[in-house]
Amino acid sequence: MSQEEKEQFQAKIERLDQRGSGQAVVWRENEKGNPKKLKLVVPQTIPGEEVLVDALYPTKKWSKTELKEVMDASPERTIAPCPHFDICGGCVWQHWEYSGQLKHKTEYVKKAIESQGFEPELVKPTIGMDRPWDYRNKMEFTFSPEGNMGMHEQGNFKNVFDLETCLIASDDMVNASLEVSEWAKDHGLKGYEKEEHTGLLRHLMVRQSFTTGEIMLALIATQSPNGELEEAVNDLINRISKFTKVKSLMWLENTLWADRVDAEAIHVLAGRDFIYDEIYGYRYRLWYDTFFQTNPTQAKKLIDLALEVGQPKEHETMIDLFCGVGTFSLPFASRVKRLAGVEIVESSIESAKRNAVENGIDNTYFIAQDARRGIDHVLEEFGQPDILLLDPPRSGAGGKVMRRIGRSKPKRIVYVSCNPSSFAEDVAELKPFNYELKSVQPVDLFPHTVHVELVAEIVLTNEEES
């Protein structure tokens, strides 16, 4: 990069963007000598800090930067313990004391609901973790065209750095994953090249139950493990056999161009095609594509809060929208007369049905439909629900679904969200139906990242007028 393409500035970090990087504003003269505002994006900084940065391409409105020096550090700044912190796009806040992260997440949720006309005082302090490390029960690693296995670089998604460790996954998960990485290098197996669509290995998905200890390893590749790969695959099976907690070793074929963990064919190399997990006293089967809360410690707190907000009673009926495999359904079904779960993913519904049977729960009714049609179906079958719980994807439930919820008139609504912004927009749709947002409790399921979940209590205030 030439000297003309960068310029050095001293700036104060004013806020954070959606990716967790600091933002600052400076003024510089343009080619005509007139002052022009330049907005800087500075990773690994904290609001209030004074920094010295090199702005890349400063003639643009926004500029990425290289952080040269933190001139006035925040008292909440700390040393990031991970050796990959400077390049990894995962835990972008390891330089920030955990208490500071939690305060910021609380303020973020407050601003989100305030933007939709709700009082920020409804938001309680974010519930954090006693130990915000080793908390993930699922990780996905990527292979580079050279055969390295790791994570994508921050700001350069095409590059994959070679993994040495990961502080948010268990030692068992990391050690088993590193064995796969060494195996690939020893056999000279190349990673997938996205632009040319060449290479063999695409991803490694590893998940572990923190309750049973069982581990699943799923290697995603562009061809079958048979034929010319048979010797290498047999070596992989032999190497992994020393990890006694691995109960599922699979090879998933994926020739699709889309860069995601998917399977056109599944080969079980050792063990089963699923592992057992438990949460809140209920047992679940997890397949490679099963959605399950990735932080089991905090997931238990989510369920605690949902039960506290929902106040389920044995004579009541309930709908669980976006129910998945029944993470919330089963604890609630044990406390109500009847529960209907709605989920658009058919495999999740089949899992929810199986999970209910295996846990001795016989008062559930699960259907594979989209949320809006699913509500109509349940209303026809069971009538007006007393409680409705929804845990939608990051995009939220959407206006049509929320208005349908409003017209169905459940007495109490429990909203579990992983996106405060879409949550606030969704809840605003309930105002014309006389629903009141009573409380919002943020919960940190992803320490050292920008993400925060929440559980909200919403009640019908005047059914006669709604």
Coordinates of C-alpha atoms in Angstrom, one line a residue:
M1 CA 0.0 0.0 0.0
S2 CA 1.5 3.4 -1.0
Q3 CA 1.9 6.2 1.5
E4 CA -0.8 8.2 -0.3
E5 CA -3.3 5.5 0.6
K6 CA -2.9 5.9 4.3
E7 CA -2.9 8.8 6.8
Q8 CA -2.3 8.9 10.6
F9 CA -4.8 10.3 13.0
Q10 CA -5.2 10.6 16.8
A11 CA -8.9 10.0 17.6
K12 CA -11.2 9.2 20.5
I13 CA -13.4 6.1 20.3
E14 CA -17.0 7.2 20.6
R15 CA -19.1 4.1 20.1
L16 CA -19.0 0.5 18.9
D17 CA -20.4 -0.8 15.6
Q18 CA -22.4 -4.0 15.1
R19 CA -19.3 -6.1 14.8
G20 CA -17.8 -4.8 18.1
S21 CA -15.2 -2.5 16.6
G22 CA -14.7 1.0 17.8
Q23 CA -15.9 4.0 15.8
A24 CA -14.3 7.5 15.8
V25 CA -14.7 10.7 13.8
V26 CA -11.9 12.9 12.6
W27 CA -11.7 15.9 10.3
R28 CA -9.2 16.3 7.4
E29 CA -8.8 18.6 4.5
N30 CA -9.9 17.3 1.1
E31 CA -8.1 18.0 -2.2
K32 CA -9.7 21.5 -2.3
G33 CA -8.6 22.4 1.2
N34 CA -12.1 22.1 2.7
P35 CA -12.7 20.2 6.0
K36 CA -14.3 16.8 5.5
K37 CA -15.5 14.3 8.1
L38 CA -13.9 10.9 8.1
K39 CA -15.3 8.0 10.1
L40 CA -12.8 5.5 11.4
V41 CA -13.4 1.8 12.3
V42 CA -10.9 0.7 14.9
P43 CA -11.0 -3.0 16.1
Q44 CA -9.9 -4.0 19.5
T45 CA -10.8 -0.7 21.2
I46 CA -13.2 0.4 23.9
P47 CA -15.4 3.6 24.0
G48 CA -13.6 6.5 25.6
E49 CA -10.1 5.5 24.6
E50 CA -7.7 7.8 22.7
V51 CA -5.9 6.0 20.0
L52 CA -3.3 6.6 17.2
V53 CA -4.3 4.9 14.0
D54 CA -3.3 4.7 10.3
A55 CA -6.4 5.3 8.3
L56 CA -6.5 3.1 5.1
Y57 CA -7.8 4.9 2.0
P58 CA -8.7 8.1 3.9
T59 CA -10.3 9.8 0.9
K60 CA -13.4 7.7 1.4
K61 CA -16.3 8.5 3.8
W62 CA -15.5 5.4 6.0
S63 CA -12.0 4.1 6.7
K64 CA -10.6 0.9 8.1
T65 CA -7.6 1.4 10.2
E66 CA -4.5 -0.1 11.7
L67 CA -4.2 0.5 15.4
K68 CA -0.8 1.8 16.1
E69 CA -1.1 2.8 19.8
V70 CA -3.6 3.1 22.6
M71 CA -2.6 6.5 24.0
D72 CA -5.2 6.7 26.8
A73 CA -6.5 3.2 27.6
S74 CA -9.8 2.4 29.3
P75 CA -9.5 1.2 32.9
E76 CA -11.5 -1.8 31.6
R77 CA -8.8 -2.8 29.1
T78 CA -7.1 -6.2 29.8
I79 CA -4.7 -8.5 28.1
A80 CA -6.4 -10.9 25.7
P81 CA -5.3 -14.5 26.7
C82 CA -5.8 -16.2 23.3
P83 CA -2.8 -16.4 20.9
H84 CA -5.2 -15.9 17.9
F85 CA -6.9 -12.8 19.2
D86 CA -5.2 -10.4 16.8
I87 CA -6.4 -12.2 13.7
C88 CA -9.5 -14.2 14.8
G89 CA -12.9 -12.9 13.8
G90 CA -14.6 -14.7 16.7
C91 CA -14.0 -13.4 20.3
V92 CA -13.5 -9.7 19.3
W93 CA -13.8 -8.4 22.9
Q94 CA -11.1 -10.4 24.7
H95 CA -9.3 -7.1 25.4
W96 CA -12.2 -5.9 27.4
E97 CA -12.9 -6.9 31.0
Y98 CA -16.0 -9.0 31.3
S99 CA -17.8 -6.6 33.5
G100 CA -17.5 -3.9 30.9
Q101 CA -18.8 -6.2 28.2
L102 CA -21.9 -6.9 30.3
K103 CA -22.6 -3.3 31.0
H104 CA -22.3 -2.5 27.3
K105 CA -24.7 -5.3 26.4
T106 CA -27.3 -4.0 28.9
E107 CA -27.0 -0.5 27.3
Y108 CA -27.4 -2.0 23.8
V109 CA -30.6 -3.7 24.8
K110 CA -31.9 -0.5 26.4
K111 CA -31.3 1.5 23.2
A112 CA -32.9 -1.2 21.1
I113 CA -36.2 -1.1 23.0
E114 CA -36.1 2.7 23.5
S115 CA -35.9 3.1 19.7
Q116 CA -39.4 1.5 19.5
G117 CA -40.9 3.7 22.2
F118 CA -40.4 1.5 25.3
E119 CA -38.9 2.6 28.6
P120 CA -35.2 1.6 29.0
E121 CA -35.8 1.0 32.7
L122 CA -37.6 -2.2 31.7
V123 CA -34.2 -3.7 31.0
K124 CA -32.5 -5.4 33.9
P125 CA -28.6 -5.8 34.1
T126 CA -27.3 -8.6 31.9
I127 CA -26.8 -11.9 33.5
G128 CA -23.2 -13.0 32.8
M129 CA -21.2 -16.2 33.5
D130 CA -19.1 -16.9 36.5
R131 CA -16.4 -18.2 34.2
P132 CA -16.8 -16.9 30.7
W133 CA -14.5 -19.5 29.0
D134 CA -14.9 -23.0 27.7
Y135 CA -18.6 -22.3 27.2
R136 CA -19.4 -23.5 23.7
N137 CA -20.6 -27.0 23.0
K138 CA -20.3 -26.7 19.3
M139 CA -17.6 -25.3 17.0
E140 CA -17.2 -25.2 13.2
F141 CA -13.7 -25.0 11.8
T142 CA -12.7 -24.4 8.1
F143 CA -9.9 -25.9 6.0
S144 CA -7.8 -23.5 3.9
P145 CA -6.8 -24.5 0.3
E146 CA -3.3 -25.3 1.8
G147 CA -4.8 -27.8 4.2
N148 CA -4.7 -25.7 7.4
M149 CA -7.7 -26.0 9.7
G150 CA -8.9 -23.0 11.8
M151 CA -11.0 -19.9 11.8
H152 CA -11.5 -17.1 9.3
E153 CA -9.4 -14.0 9.8
Q154 CA -11.1 -10.9 11.1
G155 CA -11.7 -8.5 8.2
N156 CA -10.4 -11.0 5.6
F157 CA -12.9 -13.9 5.3
K158 CA -11.0 -15.6 2.5
N159 CA -8.0 -16.3 4.8
V160 CA -8.0 -19.2 7.3
F161 CA -5.4 -19.3 10.1
D162 CA -4.0 -22.5 11.5
L163 CA -5.7 -23.4 14.8
E164 CA -3.5 -23.8 17.9
T165 CA -6.2 -23.6 20.5
C166 CA -9.7 -22.1 21.2
L167 CA -10.5 -20.8 24.7
I168 CA -14.2 -20.8 24.4
A169 CA -14.4 -24.6 23.6
S170 CA -13.6 -27.5 25.9
D171 CA -10.1 -29.1 25.9
D172 CA -11.7 -32.3 24.7
M173 CA -13.2 -30.6 21.7
V174 CA -10.0 -28.7 20.9
N175 CA -7.7 -31.8 21.3
A176 CA -9.9 -34.0 19.1
S177 CA -10.1 -31.2 16.4
L178 CA -6.3 -30.7 16.4
E179 CA -5.9 -34.5 15.8
V180 CA -8.1 -34.2 12.7
S181 CA -6.0 -31.2 11.6
E182 CA -2.7 -33.1 12.0
W183 CA -4.2 -36.1 10.2
A184 CA -5.1 -33.9 7.2
K185 CA -1.6 -32.4 7.0
D186 CA 0.1 -35.8 7.4
H187 CA -1.9 -37.2 4.4
G188 CA -1.4 -34.0 2.4
L189 CA -5.2 -33.5 2.0
K190 CA -6.0 -30.1 0.5
G191 CA -8.8 -27.8 1.7
Y192 CA -11.6 -26.5 -0.4
E193 CA -10.9 -23.6 -2.7
K194 CA -14.2 -21.6 -3.0
E195 CA -13.5 -19.7 -6.2
E196 CA -12.2 -22.7 -8.2
H197 CA -14.4 -25.2 -6.4
T198 CA -11.4 -27.6 -6.0
G199 CA -10.0 -29.5 -3.0
L200 CA -11.3 -32.1 -0.6
L201 CA -11.9 -30.9 3.0
R202 CA -14.3 -28.1 3.7
H203 CA -15.2 -28.0 7.4
L204 CA -14.9 -29.8 10.7
M205 CA -17.9 -29.6 13.0
V206 CA -17.4 -30.7 16.6
R207 CA -20.0 -30.7 19.4
Q208 CA -19.9 -32.1 22.9
S209 CA -22.5 -32.6 25.6
F210 CA -21.3 -31.0 28.8
T211 CA -23.6 -33.4 30.7
T212 CA -22.9 -36.8 29.1
G213 CA -19.4 -35.8 27.8
E214 CA -20.2 -37.4 24.4
I215 CA -18.4 -35.8 21.4
M216 CA -19.4 -35.7 17.7
L217 CA -16.9 -35.1 15.0
A218 CA -18.3 -34.4 11.5
L219 CA -15.9 -33.9 8.7
I220 CA -17.4 -32.2 5.6
A221 CA -15.7 -33.1 2.3
T222 CA -16.4 -32.9 -1.4
Q223 CA -16.2 -36.6 -2.2
S224 CA -16.9 -40.0 -0.7
P225 CA -14.5 -41.5 1.9
N226 CA -14.2 -44.7 -0.1
G227 CA -11.8 -45.6 -3.0
E228 CA -8.6 -43.7 -3.0
L229 CA -9.2 -42.2 0.4
E230 CA -9.8 -45.5 2.1
E231 CA -6.3 -45.7 3.6
A232 CA -6.4 -42.2 4.9
V233 CA -9.9 -42.6 6.4
N234 CA -8.9 -45.8 8.2
D235 CA -6.0 -43.9 9.7
L236 CA -8.4 -41.2 10.9
I237 CA -10.6 -43.8 12.5
N238 CA -7.6 -45.3 14.3
R239 CA -6.4 -41.9 15.5
I240 CA -9.7 -40.8 16.8
S241 CA -10.3 -44.1 18.6
K242 CA -8.0 -42.9 21.5
F243 CA -10.5 -40.2 22.2
T244 CA -13.0 -42.3 24.2
K245 CA -15.6 -39.6 24.5
V246 CA -16.0 -39.4 20.7
K247 CA -19.3 -41.4 20.2
S248 CA -19.9 -40.2 16.6
L249 CA -17.3 -39.9 13.9
M250 CA -18.9 -39.0 10.5
W251 CA -17.9 -38.0 7.0
L252 CA -20.4 -35.8 5.2
E253 CA -20.3 -35.3 1.5
N254 CA -21.0 -31.8 0.3
T255 CA -20.4 -30.7 -3.4
L256 CA -22.7 -27.7 -3.2
W257 CA -21.2 -24.3 -3.9
A258 CA -22.7 -22.7 -0.8
D259 CA -20.1 -22.3 2.0
R260 CA -22.0 -23.9 4.8
V261 CA -22.0 -27.1 6.8
D262 CA -24.4 -29.4 4.9
A263 CA -24.6 -33.0 3.7
E264 CA -25.7 -34.7 0.5
A265 CA -24.6 -38.1 1.9
I266 CA -23.7 -39.2 5.4
H267 CA -21.1 -41.9 6.2
V268 CA -20.8 -43.0 9.8
L269 CA -17.1 -43.9 10.2
A270 CA -17.4 -44.9 13.9
G271 CA -20.1 -44.9 16.5
R272 CA -23.6 -43.5 15.9
D273 CA -25.0 -40.6 13.8
F274 CA -26.0 -38.7 16.9
I275 CA -24.9 -38.0 20.5
Y276 CA -27.0 -37.7 23.7
D277 CA -27.2 -34.4 25.5
E278 CA -29.2 -33.3 28.5
I279 CA -30.5 -29.9 29.6
Y280 CA -32.7 -29.0 32.5
G281 CA -33.1 -32.7 33.3
Y282 CA -34.4 -33.7 29.9
R283 CA -32.5 -35.9 27.4
Y284 CA -32.1 -35.0 23.7
R285 CA -30.6 -36.7 20.7
L286 CA -28.4 -34.3 18.7
W287 CA -27.6 -34.9 15.0
Y288 CA -25.0 -33.0 13.0
D289 CA -27.7 -30.4 11.9
T290 CA -29.7 -30.2 15.1
F291 CA -30.1 -26.7 16.5
F292 CA -29.3 -26.7 20.2
Q293 CA -28.3 -23.9 22.5
T294 CA -24.5 -23.6 22.2
N295 CA -24.0 -22.4 25.8
P296 CA -25.6 -25.0 28.0
T297 CA -24.8 -23.2 31.2
Q298 CA -26.6 -20.1 30.2
A299 CA -29.3 -22.0 28.4
K300 CA -30.4 -23.3 31.7
K301 CA -30.8 -19.8 32.9
L302 CA -32.9 -18.9 29.8
I303 CA -35.2 -21.8 30.7
D304 CA -35.4 -20.7 34.4
L305 CA -36.3 -17.2 33.3
A306 CA -38.8 -18.3 30.7
L307 CA -40.6 -20.5 33.3
E308 CA -40.5 -17.6 35.8
V309 CA -42.0 -15.2 33.3
G310 CA -44.5 -17.6 31.8
Q311 CA -45.8 -18.8 35.1
P312 CA -47.2 -22.1 33.7
K313 CA -50.1 -23.8 35.5
E314 CA -51.3 -27.3 35.2
H315 CA -54.7 -26.3 33.8
E316 CA -53.4 -24.0 31.0
T317 CA -52.7 -24.5 27.3
M318 CA -49.6 -23.2 25.5
I319 CA -48.1 -22.6 22.1
D320 CA -44.3 -22.8 21.6
L321 CA -43.4 -21.1 18.3
F322 CA -40.1 -21.8 16.6
C323 CA -39.9 -24.7 19.0
G324 CA -36.9 -26.5 17.5
V325 CA -36.2 -29.8 19.1
G326 CA -38.2 -28.9 22.2
T327 CA -35.6 -27.1 24.4
F328 CA -38.4 -24.9 26.0
S329 CA -41.3 -27.2 25.1
L330 CA -40.4 -30.1 27.4
P331 CA -39.9 -28.0 30.6
F332 CA -43.2 -26.2 30.0
A333 CA -45.1 -29.3 28.9
S334 CA -44.3 -30.8 32.3
R335 CA -46.1 -27.9 33.9
V336 CA -49.2 -27.3 31.7
K337 CA -52.2 -29.3 30.6
R338 CA -51.3 -29.2 26.9
L339 CA -48.6 -27.8 24.7
A340 CA -48.4 -27.4 20.9
G341 CA -45.0 -26.8 19.3
V342 CA -44.6 -25.2 15.9
E343 CA -41.4 -25.3 13.8
I344 CA -40.9 -25.1 10.0
V345 CA -37.9 -27.6 10.0
E346 CA -39.4 -31.1 9.7
S347 CA -36.3 -32.8 11.1
S348 CA -36.5 -30.7 14.2
I349 CA -40.2 -31.5 14.7
E350 CA -39.4 -35.3 14.4
S351 CA -36.7 -34.8 17.0
A352 CA -39.1 -32.9 19.3
K353 CA -41.6 -35.7 19.0
R354 CA -39.0 -38.3 19.8
N355 CA -37.5 -36.3 22.7
A356 CA -41.0 -35.9 24.2
V357 CA -41.6 -39.7 24.1
E358 CA -38.1 -40.5 25.4
N359 CA -38.7 -38.2 28.4
G360 CA -42.1 -39.6 29.2
I361 CA -44.1 -36.5 28.1
D362 CA -47.4 -37.3 26.5
N363 CA -49.3 -33.9 26.4
T364 CA -47.5 -32.4 23.4
Y365 CA -48.5 -31.8 19.8
F366 CA -45.8 -30.9 17.3
I367 CA -46.4 -29.7 13.8
A368 CA -44.0 -28.8 11.0
Q369 CA -45.4 -25.5 9.6
D370 CA -44.3 -21.9 9.4
A371 CA -45.2 -19.8 12.4
R372 CA -48.2 -17.9 11.0
R373 CA -50.0 -20.9 9.6
G374 CA -49.0 -23.0 12.6
I375 CA -50.8 -20.6 14.9
D376 CA -53.9 -20.9 12.9
H377 CA -53.7 -24.7 12.9
V378 CA -53.3 -24.8 16.7
L379 CA -56.1 -22.4 17.3
E380 CA -58.4 -24.5 15.3
E381 CA -57.4 -27.6 17.2
F382 CA -57.1 -26.3 20.7
G383 CA -58.5 -22.8 20.9
Q384 CA -57.0 -19.7 22.5
P385 CA -53.8 -20.4 24.4
D386 CA -53.0 -19.1 27.9
I387 CA -49.3 -18.8 27.2
L388 CA -47.3 -18.3 24.0
L389 CA -43.6 -18.6 23.9
L390 CA -41.5 -17.7 20.8
D391 CA -37.8 -18.0 20.2
P392 CA -37.4 -16.8 16.6
P393 CA -34.2 -16.6 14.5
R394 CA -32.1 -13.4 14.4
S395 CA -34.4 -11.8 11.9
G396 CA -37.3 -12.0 14.3
A397 CA -40.8 -13.2 13.9
G398 CA -41.9 -10.4 11.6
G399 CA -45.0 -8.2 11.6
K400 CA -47.4 -10.7 10.1
V401 CA -46.6 -13.3 12.8
M402 CA -46.7 -10.8 15.6
R403 CA -50.0 -9.4 14.5
R404 CA -51.4 -13.0 14.3
I405 CA -50.1 -13.5 17.9
G406 CA -51.9 -10.4 19.0
R407 CA -55.2 -11.5 17.4
S408 CA -54.9 -14.9 19.1
K409 CA -54.9 -13.2 22.5
P410 CA -52.7 -15.3 24.7
K411 CA -52.7 -14.0 28.3
R412 CA -49.0 -14.1 28.7
I413 CA -46.2 -14.0 26.0
V414 CA -42.6 -15.1 26.7
Y415 CA -40.3 -13.8 24.0
V416 CA -36.8 -15.3 23.9
S417 CA -34.6 -13.4 21.5
C418 CA -31.0 -13.5 20.2
N419 CA -31.4 -10.0 18.5
P420 CA -32.6 -7.1 20.6
S421 CA -33.3 -4.9 17.5
S422 CA -35.6 -7.4 15.8
F423 CA -37.2 -8.2 19.2
A424 CA -38.0 -4.5 19.8
E425 CA -39.6 -4.2 16.3
D426 CA -41.6 -7.3 16.9
V427 CA -42.9 -6.3 20.3
A428 CA -44.0 -2.9 19.0
E429 CA -46.4 -4.7 16.7
L430 CA -48.3 -5.9 19.8
K431 CA -49.1 -2.4 21.1
P432 CA -52.5 -2.1 19.2
F433 CA -53.6 -5.4 20.7
N434 CA -53.2 -4.0 24.3
Y435 CA -50.1 -5.9 25.2
E436 CA -47.6 -4.4 27.7
L437 CA -43.9 -5.1 27.8
K438 CA -43.3 -5.8 31.5
S439 CA -39.6 -6.7 31.7
V440 CA -36.6 -7.5 29.6
Q441 CA -33.8 -9.7 31.1
P442 CA -30.6 -9.9 28.9
V443 CA -28.5 -13.0 29.3
D444 CA -25.0 -13.4 27.9
L445 CA -24.6 -16.6 26.0
F446 CA -21.6 -15.5 24.0
P447 CA -19.0 -13.8 26.2
H448 CA -16.3 -11.8 24.4
T449 CA -18.6 -11.3 21.4
V450 CA -21.2 -8.6 20.5
H451 CA -24.2 -11.0 20.8
V452 CA -26.7 -11.0 23.7
E453 CA -29.9 -12.9 24.3
L454 CA -32.9 -11.9 26.3
V455 CA -36.1 -13.2 27.9
A456 CA -39.0 -10.7 27.9
E457 CA -42.4 -10.8 29.7
I458 CA -45.4 -9.4 27.8
V459 CA -48.9 -9.5 29.2
L460 CA -52.4 -8.8 27.8
T461 CA -53.7 -5.8 29.8
N462 CA -57.3 -5.5 28.7
E463 CA -58.7 -8.4 26.7
E464 CA -62.2 -6.9 26.2
E465 CA -60.8 -3.9 24.3
S466 CA -58.2 -5.7 22.2

